[in-house]
Short mmCIF file of C-alpha atoms in Angstrom, two decimals:
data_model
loop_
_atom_site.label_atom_id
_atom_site.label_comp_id
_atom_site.label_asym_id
_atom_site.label_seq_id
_atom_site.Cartn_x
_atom_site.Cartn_y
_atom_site.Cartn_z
CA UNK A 1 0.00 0.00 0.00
CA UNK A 2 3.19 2.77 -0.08
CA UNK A 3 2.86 3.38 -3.81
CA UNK A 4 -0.44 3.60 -3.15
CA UNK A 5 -0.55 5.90 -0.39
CA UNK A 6 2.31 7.98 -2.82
CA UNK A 7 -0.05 7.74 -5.58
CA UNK A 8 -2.97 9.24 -3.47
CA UNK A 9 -0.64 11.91 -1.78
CA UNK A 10 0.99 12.61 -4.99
CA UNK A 11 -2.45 13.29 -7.06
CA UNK A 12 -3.67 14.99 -3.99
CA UNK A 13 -1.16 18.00 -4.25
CA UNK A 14 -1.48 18.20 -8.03
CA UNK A 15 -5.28 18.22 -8.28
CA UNK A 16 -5.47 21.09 -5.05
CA UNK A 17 -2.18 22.80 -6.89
CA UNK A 18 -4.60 23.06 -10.75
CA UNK A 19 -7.65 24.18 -8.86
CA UNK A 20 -5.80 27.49 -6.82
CA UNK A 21 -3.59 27.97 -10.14
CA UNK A 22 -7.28 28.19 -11.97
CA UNK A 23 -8.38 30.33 -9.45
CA UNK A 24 -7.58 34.16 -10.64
CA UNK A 25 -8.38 32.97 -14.01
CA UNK A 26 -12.39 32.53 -14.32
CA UNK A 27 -13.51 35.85 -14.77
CA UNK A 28 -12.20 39.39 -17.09
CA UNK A 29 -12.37 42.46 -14.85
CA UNK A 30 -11.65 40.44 -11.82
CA UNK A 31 -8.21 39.49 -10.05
CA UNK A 32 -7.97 38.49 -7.06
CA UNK A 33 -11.95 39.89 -5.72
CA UNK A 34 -10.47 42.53 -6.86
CA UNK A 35 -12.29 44.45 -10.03
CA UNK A 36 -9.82 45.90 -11.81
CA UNK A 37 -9.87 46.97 -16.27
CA UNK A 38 -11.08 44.15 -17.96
CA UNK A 39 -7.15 43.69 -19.62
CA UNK A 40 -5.32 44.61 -16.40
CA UNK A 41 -4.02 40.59 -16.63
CA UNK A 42 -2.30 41.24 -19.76
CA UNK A 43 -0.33 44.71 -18.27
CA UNK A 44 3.02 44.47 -16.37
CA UNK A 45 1.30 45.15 -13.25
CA UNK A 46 -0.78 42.39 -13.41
CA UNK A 47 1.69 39.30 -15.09
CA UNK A 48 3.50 40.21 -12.15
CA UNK A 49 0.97 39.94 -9.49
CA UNK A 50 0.09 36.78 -11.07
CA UNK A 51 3.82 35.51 -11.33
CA UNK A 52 4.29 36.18 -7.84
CA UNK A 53 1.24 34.13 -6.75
CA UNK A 54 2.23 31.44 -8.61
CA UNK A 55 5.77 30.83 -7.66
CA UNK A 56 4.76 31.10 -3.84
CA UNK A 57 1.90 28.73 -4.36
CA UNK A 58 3.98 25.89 -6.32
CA UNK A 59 6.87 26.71 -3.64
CA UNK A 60 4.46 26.14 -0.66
CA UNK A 61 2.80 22.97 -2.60
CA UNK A 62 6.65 21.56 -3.20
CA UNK A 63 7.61 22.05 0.40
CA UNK A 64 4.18 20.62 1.95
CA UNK A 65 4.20 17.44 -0.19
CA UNK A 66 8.15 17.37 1.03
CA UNK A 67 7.23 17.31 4.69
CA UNK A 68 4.26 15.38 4.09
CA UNK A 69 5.98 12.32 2.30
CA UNK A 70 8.87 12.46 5.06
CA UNK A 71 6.41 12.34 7.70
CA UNK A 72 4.51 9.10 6.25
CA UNK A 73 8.20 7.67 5.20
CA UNK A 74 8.70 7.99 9.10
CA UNK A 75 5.97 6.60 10.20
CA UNK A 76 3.86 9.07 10.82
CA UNK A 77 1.21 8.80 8.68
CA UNK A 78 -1.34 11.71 9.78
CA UNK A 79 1.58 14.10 8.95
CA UNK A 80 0.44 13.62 5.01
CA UNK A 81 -3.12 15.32 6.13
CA UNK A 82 -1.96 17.78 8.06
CA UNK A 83 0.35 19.00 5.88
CA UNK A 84 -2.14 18.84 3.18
CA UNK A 85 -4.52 21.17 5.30
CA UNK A 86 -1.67 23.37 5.74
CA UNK A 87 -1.05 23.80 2.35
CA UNK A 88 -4.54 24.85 1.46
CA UNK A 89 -4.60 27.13 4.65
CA UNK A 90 -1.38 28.98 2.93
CA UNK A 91 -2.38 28.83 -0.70
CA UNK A 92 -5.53 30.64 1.46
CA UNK A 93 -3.11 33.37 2.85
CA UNK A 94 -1.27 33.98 -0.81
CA UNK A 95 -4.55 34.48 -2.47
CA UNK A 96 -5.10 36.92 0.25
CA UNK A 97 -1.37 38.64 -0.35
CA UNK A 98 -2.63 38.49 -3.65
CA UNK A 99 -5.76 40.34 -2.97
CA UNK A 100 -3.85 43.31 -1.45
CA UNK A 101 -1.35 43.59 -4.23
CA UNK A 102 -4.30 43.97 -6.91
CA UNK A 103 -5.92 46.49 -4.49
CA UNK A 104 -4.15 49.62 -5.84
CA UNK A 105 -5.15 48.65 -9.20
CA UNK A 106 -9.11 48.58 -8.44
CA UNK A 107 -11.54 50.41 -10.97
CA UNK A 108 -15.34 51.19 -9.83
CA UNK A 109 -17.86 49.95 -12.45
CA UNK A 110 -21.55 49.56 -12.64
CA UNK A 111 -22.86 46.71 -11.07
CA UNK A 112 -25.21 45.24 -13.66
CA UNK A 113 -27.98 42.57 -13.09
CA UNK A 114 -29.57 40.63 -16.19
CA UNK A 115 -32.63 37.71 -15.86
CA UNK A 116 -34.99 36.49 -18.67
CA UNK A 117 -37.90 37.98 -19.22
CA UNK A 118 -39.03 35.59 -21.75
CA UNK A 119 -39.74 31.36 -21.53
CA UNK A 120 -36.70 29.57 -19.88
CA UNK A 121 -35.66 27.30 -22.36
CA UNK A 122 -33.84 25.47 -19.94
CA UNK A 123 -36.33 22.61 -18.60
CA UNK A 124 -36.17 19.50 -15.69
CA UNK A 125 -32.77 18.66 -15.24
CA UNK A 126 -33.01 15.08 -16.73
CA UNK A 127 -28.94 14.88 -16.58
CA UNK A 128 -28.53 15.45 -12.82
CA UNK A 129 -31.41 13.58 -12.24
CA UNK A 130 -30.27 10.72 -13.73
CA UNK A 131 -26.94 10.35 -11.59
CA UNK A 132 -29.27 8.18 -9.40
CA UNK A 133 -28.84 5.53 -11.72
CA UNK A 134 -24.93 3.90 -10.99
CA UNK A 135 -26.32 4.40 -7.14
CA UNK A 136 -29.42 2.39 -7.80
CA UNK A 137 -28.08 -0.21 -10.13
CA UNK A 138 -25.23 -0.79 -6.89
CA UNK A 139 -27.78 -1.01 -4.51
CA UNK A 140 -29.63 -3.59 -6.06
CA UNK A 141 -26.43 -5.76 -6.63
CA UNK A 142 -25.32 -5.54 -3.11
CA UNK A 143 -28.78 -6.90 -2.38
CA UNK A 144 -29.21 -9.64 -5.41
CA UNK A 145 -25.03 -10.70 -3.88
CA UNK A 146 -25.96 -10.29 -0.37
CA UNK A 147 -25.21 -13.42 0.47
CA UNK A 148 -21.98 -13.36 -0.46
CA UNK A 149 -20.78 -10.97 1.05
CA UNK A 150 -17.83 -11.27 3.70
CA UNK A 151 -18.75 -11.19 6.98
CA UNK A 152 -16.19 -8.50 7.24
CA UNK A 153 -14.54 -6.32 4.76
CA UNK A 154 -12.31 -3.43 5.00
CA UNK A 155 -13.16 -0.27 5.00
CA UNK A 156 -10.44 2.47 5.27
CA UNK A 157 -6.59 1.37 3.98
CA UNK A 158 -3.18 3.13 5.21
CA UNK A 159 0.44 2.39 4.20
CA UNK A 160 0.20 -0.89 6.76
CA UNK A 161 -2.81 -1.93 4.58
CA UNK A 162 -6.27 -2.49 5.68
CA UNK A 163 -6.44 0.11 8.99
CA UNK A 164 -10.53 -0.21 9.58
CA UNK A 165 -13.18 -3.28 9.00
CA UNK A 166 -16.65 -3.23 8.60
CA UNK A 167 -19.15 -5.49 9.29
CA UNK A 168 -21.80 -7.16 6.99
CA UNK A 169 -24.74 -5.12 8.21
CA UNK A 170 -27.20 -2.68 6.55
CA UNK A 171 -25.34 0.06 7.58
CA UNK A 172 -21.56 -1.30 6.95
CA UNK A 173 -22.71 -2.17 3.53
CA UNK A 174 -25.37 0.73 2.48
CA UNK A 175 -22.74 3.40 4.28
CA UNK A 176 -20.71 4.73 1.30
CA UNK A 177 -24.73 4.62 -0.75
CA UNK A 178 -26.14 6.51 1.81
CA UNK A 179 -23.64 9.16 2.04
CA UNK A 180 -23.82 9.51 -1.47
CA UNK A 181 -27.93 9.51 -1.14
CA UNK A 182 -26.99 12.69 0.78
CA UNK A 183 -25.01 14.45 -1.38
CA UNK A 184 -27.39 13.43 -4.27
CA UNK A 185 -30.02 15.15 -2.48
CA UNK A 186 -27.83 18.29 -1.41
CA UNK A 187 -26.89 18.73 -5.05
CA UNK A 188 -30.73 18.83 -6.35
CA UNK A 189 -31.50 20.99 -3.54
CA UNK A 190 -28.84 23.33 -4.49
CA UNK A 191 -30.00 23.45 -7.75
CA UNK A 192 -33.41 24.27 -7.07
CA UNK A 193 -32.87 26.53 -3.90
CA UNK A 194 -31.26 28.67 -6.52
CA UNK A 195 -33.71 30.37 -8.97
CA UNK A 196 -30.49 32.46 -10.41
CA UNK A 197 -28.26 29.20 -11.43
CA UNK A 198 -31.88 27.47 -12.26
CA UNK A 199 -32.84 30.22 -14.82
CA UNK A 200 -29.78 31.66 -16.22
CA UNK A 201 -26.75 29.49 -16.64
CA UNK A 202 -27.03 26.21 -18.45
CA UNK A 203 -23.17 25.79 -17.90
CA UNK A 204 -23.64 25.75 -14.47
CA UNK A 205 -26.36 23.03 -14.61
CA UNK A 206 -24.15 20.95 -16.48
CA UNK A 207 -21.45 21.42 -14.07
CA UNK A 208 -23.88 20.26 -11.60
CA UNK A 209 -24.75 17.38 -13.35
CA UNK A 210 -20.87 16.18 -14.05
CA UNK A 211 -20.29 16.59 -10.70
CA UNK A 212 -23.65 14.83 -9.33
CA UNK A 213 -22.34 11.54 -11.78
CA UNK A 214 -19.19 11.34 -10.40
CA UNK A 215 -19.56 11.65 -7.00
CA UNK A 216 -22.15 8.76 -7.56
CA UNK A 217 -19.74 7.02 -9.92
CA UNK A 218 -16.98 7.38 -7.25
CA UNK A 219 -18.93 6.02 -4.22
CA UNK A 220 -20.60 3.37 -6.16
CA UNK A 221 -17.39 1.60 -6.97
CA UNK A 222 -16.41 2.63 -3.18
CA UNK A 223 -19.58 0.85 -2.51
CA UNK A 224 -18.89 -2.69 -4.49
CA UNK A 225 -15.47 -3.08 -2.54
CA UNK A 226 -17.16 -5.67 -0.21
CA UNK A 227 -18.05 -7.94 -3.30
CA UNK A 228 -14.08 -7.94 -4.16
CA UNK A 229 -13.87 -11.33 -2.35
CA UNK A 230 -16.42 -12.59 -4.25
CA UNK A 231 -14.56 -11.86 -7.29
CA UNK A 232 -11.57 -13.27 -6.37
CA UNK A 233 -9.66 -10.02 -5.47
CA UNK A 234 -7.83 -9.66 -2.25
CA UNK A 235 -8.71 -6.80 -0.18
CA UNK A 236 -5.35 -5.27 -0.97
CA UNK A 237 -5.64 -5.21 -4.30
CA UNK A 238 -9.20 -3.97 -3.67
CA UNK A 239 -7.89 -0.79 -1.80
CA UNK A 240 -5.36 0.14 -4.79
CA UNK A 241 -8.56 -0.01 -6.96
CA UNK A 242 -10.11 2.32 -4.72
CA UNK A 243 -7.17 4.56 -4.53
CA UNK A 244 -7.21 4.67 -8.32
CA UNK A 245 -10.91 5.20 -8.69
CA UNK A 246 -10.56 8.20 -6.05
CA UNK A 247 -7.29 9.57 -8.09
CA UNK A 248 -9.22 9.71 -11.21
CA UNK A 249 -12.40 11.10 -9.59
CA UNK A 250 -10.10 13.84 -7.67
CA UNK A 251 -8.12 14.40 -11.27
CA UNK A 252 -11.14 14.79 -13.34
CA UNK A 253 -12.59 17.62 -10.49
CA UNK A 254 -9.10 19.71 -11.78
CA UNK A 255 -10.08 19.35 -15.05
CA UNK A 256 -13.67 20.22 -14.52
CA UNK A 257 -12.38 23.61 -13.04
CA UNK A 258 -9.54 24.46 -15.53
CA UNK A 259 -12.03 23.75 -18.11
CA UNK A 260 -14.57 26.03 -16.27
CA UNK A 261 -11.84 28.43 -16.10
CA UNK A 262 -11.34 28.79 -19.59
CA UNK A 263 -15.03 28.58 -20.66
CA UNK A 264 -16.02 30.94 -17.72
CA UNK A 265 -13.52 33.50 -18.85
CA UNK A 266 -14.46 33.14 -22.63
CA UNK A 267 -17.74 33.45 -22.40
CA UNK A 268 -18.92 35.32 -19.43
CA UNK A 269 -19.41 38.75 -19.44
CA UNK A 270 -16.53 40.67 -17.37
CA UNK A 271 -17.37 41.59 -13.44
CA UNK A 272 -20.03 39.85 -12.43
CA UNK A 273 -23.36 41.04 -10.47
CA UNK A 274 -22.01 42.38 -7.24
CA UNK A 275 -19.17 45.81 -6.73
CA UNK A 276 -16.17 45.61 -4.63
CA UNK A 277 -18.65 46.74 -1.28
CA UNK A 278 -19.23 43.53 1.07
CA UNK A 279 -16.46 41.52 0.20
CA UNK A 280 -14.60 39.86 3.23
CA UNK A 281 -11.36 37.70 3.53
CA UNK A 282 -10.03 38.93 0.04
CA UNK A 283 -13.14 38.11 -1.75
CA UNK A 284 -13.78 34.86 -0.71
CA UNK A 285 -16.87 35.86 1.54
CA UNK A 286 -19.81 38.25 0.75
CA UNK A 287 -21.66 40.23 3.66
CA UNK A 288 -23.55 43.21 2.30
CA UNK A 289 -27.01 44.24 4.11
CA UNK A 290 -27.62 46.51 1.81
CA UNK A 291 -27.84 44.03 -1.32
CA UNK A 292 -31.33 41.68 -1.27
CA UNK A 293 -29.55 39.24 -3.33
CA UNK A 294 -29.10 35.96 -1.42
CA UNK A 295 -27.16 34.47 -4.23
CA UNK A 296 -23.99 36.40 -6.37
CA UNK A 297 -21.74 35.51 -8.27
CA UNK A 298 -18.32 33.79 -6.53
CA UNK A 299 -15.43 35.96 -6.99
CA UNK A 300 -12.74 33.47 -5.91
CA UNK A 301 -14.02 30.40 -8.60
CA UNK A 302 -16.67 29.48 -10.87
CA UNK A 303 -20.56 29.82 -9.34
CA UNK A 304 -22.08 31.40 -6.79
CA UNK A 305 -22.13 32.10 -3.20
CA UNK A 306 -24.45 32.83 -0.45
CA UNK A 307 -24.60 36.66 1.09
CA UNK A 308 -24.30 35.99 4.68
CA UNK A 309 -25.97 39.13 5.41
CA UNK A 310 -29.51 37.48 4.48
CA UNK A 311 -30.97 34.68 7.32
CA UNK A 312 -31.59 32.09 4.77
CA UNK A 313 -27.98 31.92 4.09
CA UNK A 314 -27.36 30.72 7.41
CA UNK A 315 -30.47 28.46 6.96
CA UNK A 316 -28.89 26.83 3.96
CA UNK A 317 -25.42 26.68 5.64
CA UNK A 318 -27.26 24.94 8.58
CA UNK A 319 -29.14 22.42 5.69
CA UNK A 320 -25.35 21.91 4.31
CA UNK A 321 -23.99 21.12 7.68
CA UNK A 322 -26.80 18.66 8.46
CA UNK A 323 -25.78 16.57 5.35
CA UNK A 324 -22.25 16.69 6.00
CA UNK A 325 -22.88 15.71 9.58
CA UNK A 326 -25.19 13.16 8.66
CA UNK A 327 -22.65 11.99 5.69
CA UNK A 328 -20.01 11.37 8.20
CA UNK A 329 -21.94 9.69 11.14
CA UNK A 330 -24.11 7.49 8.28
CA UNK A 331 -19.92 6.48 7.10
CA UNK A 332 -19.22 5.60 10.44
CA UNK A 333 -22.15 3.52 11.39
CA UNK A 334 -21.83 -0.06 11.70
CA UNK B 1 -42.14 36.51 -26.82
CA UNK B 2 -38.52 36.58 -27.77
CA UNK B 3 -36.71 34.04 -25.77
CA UNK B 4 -33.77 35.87 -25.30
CA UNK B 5 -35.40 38.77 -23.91
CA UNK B 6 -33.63 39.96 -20.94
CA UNK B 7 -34.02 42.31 -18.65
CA UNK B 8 -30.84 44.72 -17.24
CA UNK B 9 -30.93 46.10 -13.64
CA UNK B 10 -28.20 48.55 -12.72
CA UNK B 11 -27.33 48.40 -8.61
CA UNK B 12 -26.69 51.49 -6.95
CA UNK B 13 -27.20 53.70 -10.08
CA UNK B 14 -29.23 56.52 -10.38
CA UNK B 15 -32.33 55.32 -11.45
CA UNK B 16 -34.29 53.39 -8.90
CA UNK B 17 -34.20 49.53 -9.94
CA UNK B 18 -38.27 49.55 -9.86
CA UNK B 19 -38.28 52.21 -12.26
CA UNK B 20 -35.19 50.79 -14.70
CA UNK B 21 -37.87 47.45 -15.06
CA UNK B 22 -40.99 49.90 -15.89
CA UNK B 23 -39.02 51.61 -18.29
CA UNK B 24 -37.45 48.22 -19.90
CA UNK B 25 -41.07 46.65 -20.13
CA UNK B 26 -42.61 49.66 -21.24
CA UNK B 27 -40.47 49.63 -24.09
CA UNK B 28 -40.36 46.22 -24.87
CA UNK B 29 -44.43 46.65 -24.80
CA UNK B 30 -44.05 49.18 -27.38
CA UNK B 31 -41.35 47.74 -29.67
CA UNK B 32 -43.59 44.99 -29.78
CA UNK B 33 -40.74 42.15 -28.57
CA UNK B 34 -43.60 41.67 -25.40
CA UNK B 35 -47.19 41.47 -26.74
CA UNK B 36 -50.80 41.16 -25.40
CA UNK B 37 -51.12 37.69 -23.58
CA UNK B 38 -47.32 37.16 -23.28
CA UNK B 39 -46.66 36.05 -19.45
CA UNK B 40 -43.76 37.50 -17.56
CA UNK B 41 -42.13 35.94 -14.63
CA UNK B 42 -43.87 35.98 -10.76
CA UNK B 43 -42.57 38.71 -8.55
CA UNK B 44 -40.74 36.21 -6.51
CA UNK B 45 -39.18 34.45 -9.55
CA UNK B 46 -37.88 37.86 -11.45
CA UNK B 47 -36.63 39.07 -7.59
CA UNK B 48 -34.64 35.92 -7.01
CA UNK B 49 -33.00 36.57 -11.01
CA UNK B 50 -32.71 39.68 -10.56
CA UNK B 51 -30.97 39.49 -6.86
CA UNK B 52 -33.18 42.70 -6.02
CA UNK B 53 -35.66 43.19 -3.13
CA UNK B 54 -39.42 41.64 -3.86
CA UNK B 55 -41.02 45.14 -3.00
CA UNK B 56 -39.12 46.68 -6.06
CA UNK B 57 -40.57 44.05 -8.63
CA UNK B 58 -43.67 44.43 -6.89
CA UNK B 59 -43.97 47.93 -6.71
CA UNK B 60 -42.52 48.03 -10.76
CA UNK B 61 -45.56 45.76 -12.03
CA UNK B 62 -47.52 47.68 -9.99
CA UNK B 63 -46.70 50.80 -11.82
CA UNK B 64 -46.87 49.32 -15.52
CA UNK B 65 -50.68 47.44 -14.23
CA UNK B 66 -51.66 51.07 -13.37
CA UNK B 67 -50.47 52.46 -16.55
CA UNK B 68 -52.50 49.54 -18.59
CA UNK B 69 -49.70 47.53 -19.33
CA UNK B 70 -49.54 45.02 -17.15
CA UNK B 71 -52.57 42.76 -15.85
CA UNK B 72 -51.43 41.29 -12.28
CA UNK B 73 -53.61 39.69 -10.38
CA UNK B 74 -53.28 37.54 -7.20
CA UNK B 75 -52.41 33.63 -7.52
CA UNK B 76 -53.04 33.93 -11.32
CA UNK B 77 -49.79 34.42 -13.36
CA UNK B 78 -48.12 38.13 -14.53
CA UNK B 79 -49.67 39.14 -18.13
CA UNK B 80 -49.05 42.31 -20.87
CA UNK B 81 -52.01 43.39 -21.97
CA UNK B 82 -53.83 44.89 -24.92
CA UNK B 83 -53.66 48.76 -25.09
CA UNK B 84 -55.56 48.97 -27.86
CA UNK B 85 -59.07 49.56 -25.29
CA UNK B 86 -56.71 52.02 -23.58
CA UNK B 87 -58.12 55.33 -21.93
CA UNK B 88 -57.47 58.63 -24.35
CA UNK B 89 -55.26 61.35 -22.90
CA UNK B 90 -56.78 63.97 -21.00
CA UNK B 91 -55.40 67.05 -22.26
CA UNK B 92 -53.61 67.89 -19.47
CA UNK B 93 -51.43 64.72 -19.81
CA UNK B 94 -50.78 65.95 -23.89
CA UNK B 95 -49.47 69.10 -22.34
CA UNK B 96 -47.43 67.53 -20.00
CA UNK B 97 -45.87 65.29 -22.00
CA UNK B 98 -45.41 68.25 -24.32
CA UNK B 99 -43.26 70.21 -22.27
CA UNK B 100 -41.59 67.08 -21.01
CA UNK B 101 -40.70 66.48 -25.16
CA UNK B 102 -39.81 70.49 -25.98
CA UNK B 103 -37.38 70.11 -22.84
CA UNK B 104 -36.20 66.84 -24.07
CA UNK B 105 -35.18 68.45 -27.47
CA UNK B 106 -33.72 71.59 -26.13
CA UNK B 107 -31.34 69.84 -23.64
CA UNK B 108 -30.12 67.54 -27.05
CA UNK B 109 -29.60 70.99 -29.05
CA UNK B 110 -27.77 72.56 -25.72
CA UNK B 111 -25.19 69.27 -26.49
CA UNK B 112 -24.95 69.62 -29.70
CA UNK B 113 -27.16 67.40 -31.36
CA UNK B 114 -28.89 68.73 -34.59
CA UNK B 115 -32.39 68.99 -35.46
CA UNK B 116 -31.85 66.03 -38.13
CA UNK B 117 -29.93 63.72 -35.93
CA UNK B 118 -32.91 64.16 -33.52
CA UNK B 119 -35.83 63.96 -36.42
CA UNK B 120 -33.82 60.62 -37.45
CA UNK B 121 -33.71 59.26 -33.86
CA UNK B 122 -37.18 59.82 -32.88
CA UNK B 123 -38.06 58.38 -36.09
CA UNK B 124 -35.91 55.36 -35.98
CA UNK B 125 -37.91 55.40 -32.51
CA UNK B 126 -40.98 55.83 -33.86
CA UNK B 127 -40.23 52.77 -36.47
CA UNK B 128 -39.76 49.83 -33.87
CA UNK B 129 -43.48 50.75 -32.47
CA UNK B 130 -46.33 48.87 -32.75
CA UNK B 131 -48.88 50.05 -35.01
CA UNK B 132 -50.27 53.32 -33.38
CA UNK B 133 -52.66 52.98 -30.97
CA UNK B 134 -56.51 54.68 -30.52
CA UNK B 135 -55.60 56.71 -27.91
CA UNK B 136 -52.50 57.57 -29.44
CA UNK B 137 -53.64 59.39 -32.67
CA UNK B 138 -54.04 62.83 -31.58
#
């Protein structure tokens, strides 16, 4: 399980390395949260801003997968974690140095809001919908091969090799299909508790939907691991698979957002729906009272996020930390 | 209706967002790209698109259902209606609107427009309309 655990570490740092590099890239007129002239990436100023950013992000990436692969090499194997959270907590603090570099540079501009007047032409979102389906079609086959299914399989793997077992019960078996139940449900409520990314932006639904299909892709083959046995793999081999499937999963989230990226700077028009006002944390959080929108446009990514100052943002925050509570504990329960 | 027919809301510009949507309907009611029976979005369902307060939707269809352009009624759905049964202008209103036009023009000639460019712009104007209306010809 070391190349394994290498693999997993390795892709980890180059799919969270793509997604900040994407980052200052999705939208014209914006750098950093910051709005600045719509060509301000193409000037001196702003290459070197972006230079900058880069070479301290790959530097911290470099030195956190360094310390992170020394610390698992040494036996301590939650060092590969906690370096990983460290890494995203400083590629955090350069977008912010970032941030306050393009500040000199900011322009005002109007803030302009568009919505259809006319017929949606966008209808029920068949697509995401029908991510159910891999989840289903497992389901049924852990039921139809219930019977042979190992009284005890493993669950979790670390560089030793299997580190957690679970039990042949409805909840060791269904766990990984009901956490991804959740998110299944999350991501249709998401769609719909947002008339803005409902009406206006068929990219966005499509997004939704890519996402919706792997994440039930993903857990569905996380799902079948207990009915390796049956096919004759060995429970080692079974957690490489799994690393694999998770590697290409994680991999083909970075390519979803450089993609975005590209697409979202091509075709979207340049500033998006809110002004500089309300911004927190660099542009990463909006809190303006004085704006009735509860959804805008992100400034740090591709999307939209909630403005705290409304109540139902906390209301939806509170839905989101249900399911992720509820994820976690359904995971754990034997 | 015209599919693609959006409406723009400036934030925080000089023109009240209610009144920006009566004066983007209005005109799309008289360049004929919204015509009688077409159905526009629910208060709540423009707000959310629009990321502006209900009240100001409200208060906008409000405005265009008192000027005849708009038929809103609870629980049924929002719809532009004919104008063609509309009330004539009192005279009063013709003077009004008189004035408002003669100010109109001189504030184009004080910037340096000329009498043709503003002939050809009110009748480019006057071009996109729908044909003219009863209590219109006068």
């Amino acid at each position: 399980m070391k190349e394994a655990t290498w693999i997993l570490l390795s892709v980890q740092y180059v799919v969270v390395s793509i997604i900040f590099l994407s980052l200052p890239s999705f939208r014209r007129g914006l750098l950093f949260g910051v709005t600045v002239p719509v060509d301000f990436s193409q000037t001196a100023e702003g290459q070197t801003i972006l230079r900058r950013f880069r070479m301290l992000l790959l530097t911290v990436m470099v030195a956190a997968y360094v310390v992170g692969m020394a610390g698992v090499r040494a036996g301590y194997a939650d060092m590969s974690v906690w370096s990983m959270l460290a890494s995203i907590g400083a590629g955090i603090g350069i977008w912010s140095y970032a941030h306050r570099q393009t500040v000199p540079f900011r322009v005002q501009v109007p803030v302009v809001r568009t919505a259809p007047l006319g017929p949606t032409t966008l209808s029920f979102p068949w697509a995401q919908v029908l991510s159910i389906l891999p989840l289903a079609v497992t389901a049924i086959v852990l039921r139809v091969f219930w019977s042979q299914l190992p009284a005890r399989f493993p669950q979790r793997w670390d560089d030793q090799g299997v580190a957690t077992w679970s039990q042949r019960t409805i909840g060791g078996v269904y766990a990984p299909i009901l956490t991804a139940a959740f998110l299944y449900v999350f991501m249709l409520a998401l769609l719909y508790m947002a008339p803005r990314i409902r009406n206006t932006n068929a990219y966005l639904r499509a997004v939704l939907a890519f996402v919706s299909w792997l994440l039930m892709i993903v857990l569905s083959c996380v799902a079948l691991v207990p009915l390796a046995g049956a096919f004759h793999v060995t429970n080692q081999h079974a957690g490489v698979l799994v690393v694999v499937i998770v590697c290409l999963g994680a991999l083909a989230v970075a390519g979803l957002v450089a993609v975005t990226a590209l697409h979202s700077r091509r075709a979207m028009a340049p500033y998006g729906d809110t002004g500089d006002t309300g911004w927190k944390a660099g542009g990463i959080l909006y809190y303006n009272p004085g704006d009735p929108a509860l959804w805008v446009e992100k400034r740090m990514g591709f999307g939209w996020t909630l403005n705290f100052a409304r109540p139902q943002s906390w209301l939806f925050l509170g839905l989101l930390l249900t399911v992720v509570i509820a994820s976690v504990t359904a995971a754990s329960f034997h | 209706m015209d599919a693609a027919l959006q409406i723009n809301v400036v934030i925080d510009g000089p023109v009240p967002a209610y009144r920006q949507i009566v004066e983007q309907i209005r005109t799309f009611c008289v360049e004929g790209r919204l015509m009688p029976g077409d159905p526009l979005p629910s208060v709540r369902a423009l707000a959310g698109s629009l990321g502006v307060h209900f009240n100001t939707v409200a208060e906008a269809y409000r405005a265009l259902a008192d000027d005849g352009w708009l038929e809103v009624r609870q629980g049924k759905s929002v719809r532009v209606l004919s104008r063609e049964n509309a009330a004539a202008p009192t005279p009063v209103l013709l003077d009004q609107q008189s004035s408002r036009l003669r100010h109109m023009i001189a504030e184009l000639r004080g910037l340096g427009m000329t009498p043709q460019w503003i002939r050809a712009q009110i009748e480019a104007a006057m071009g996109m309309e729908m044909p003219v209306h009863k209590g219109e010809a006068q």
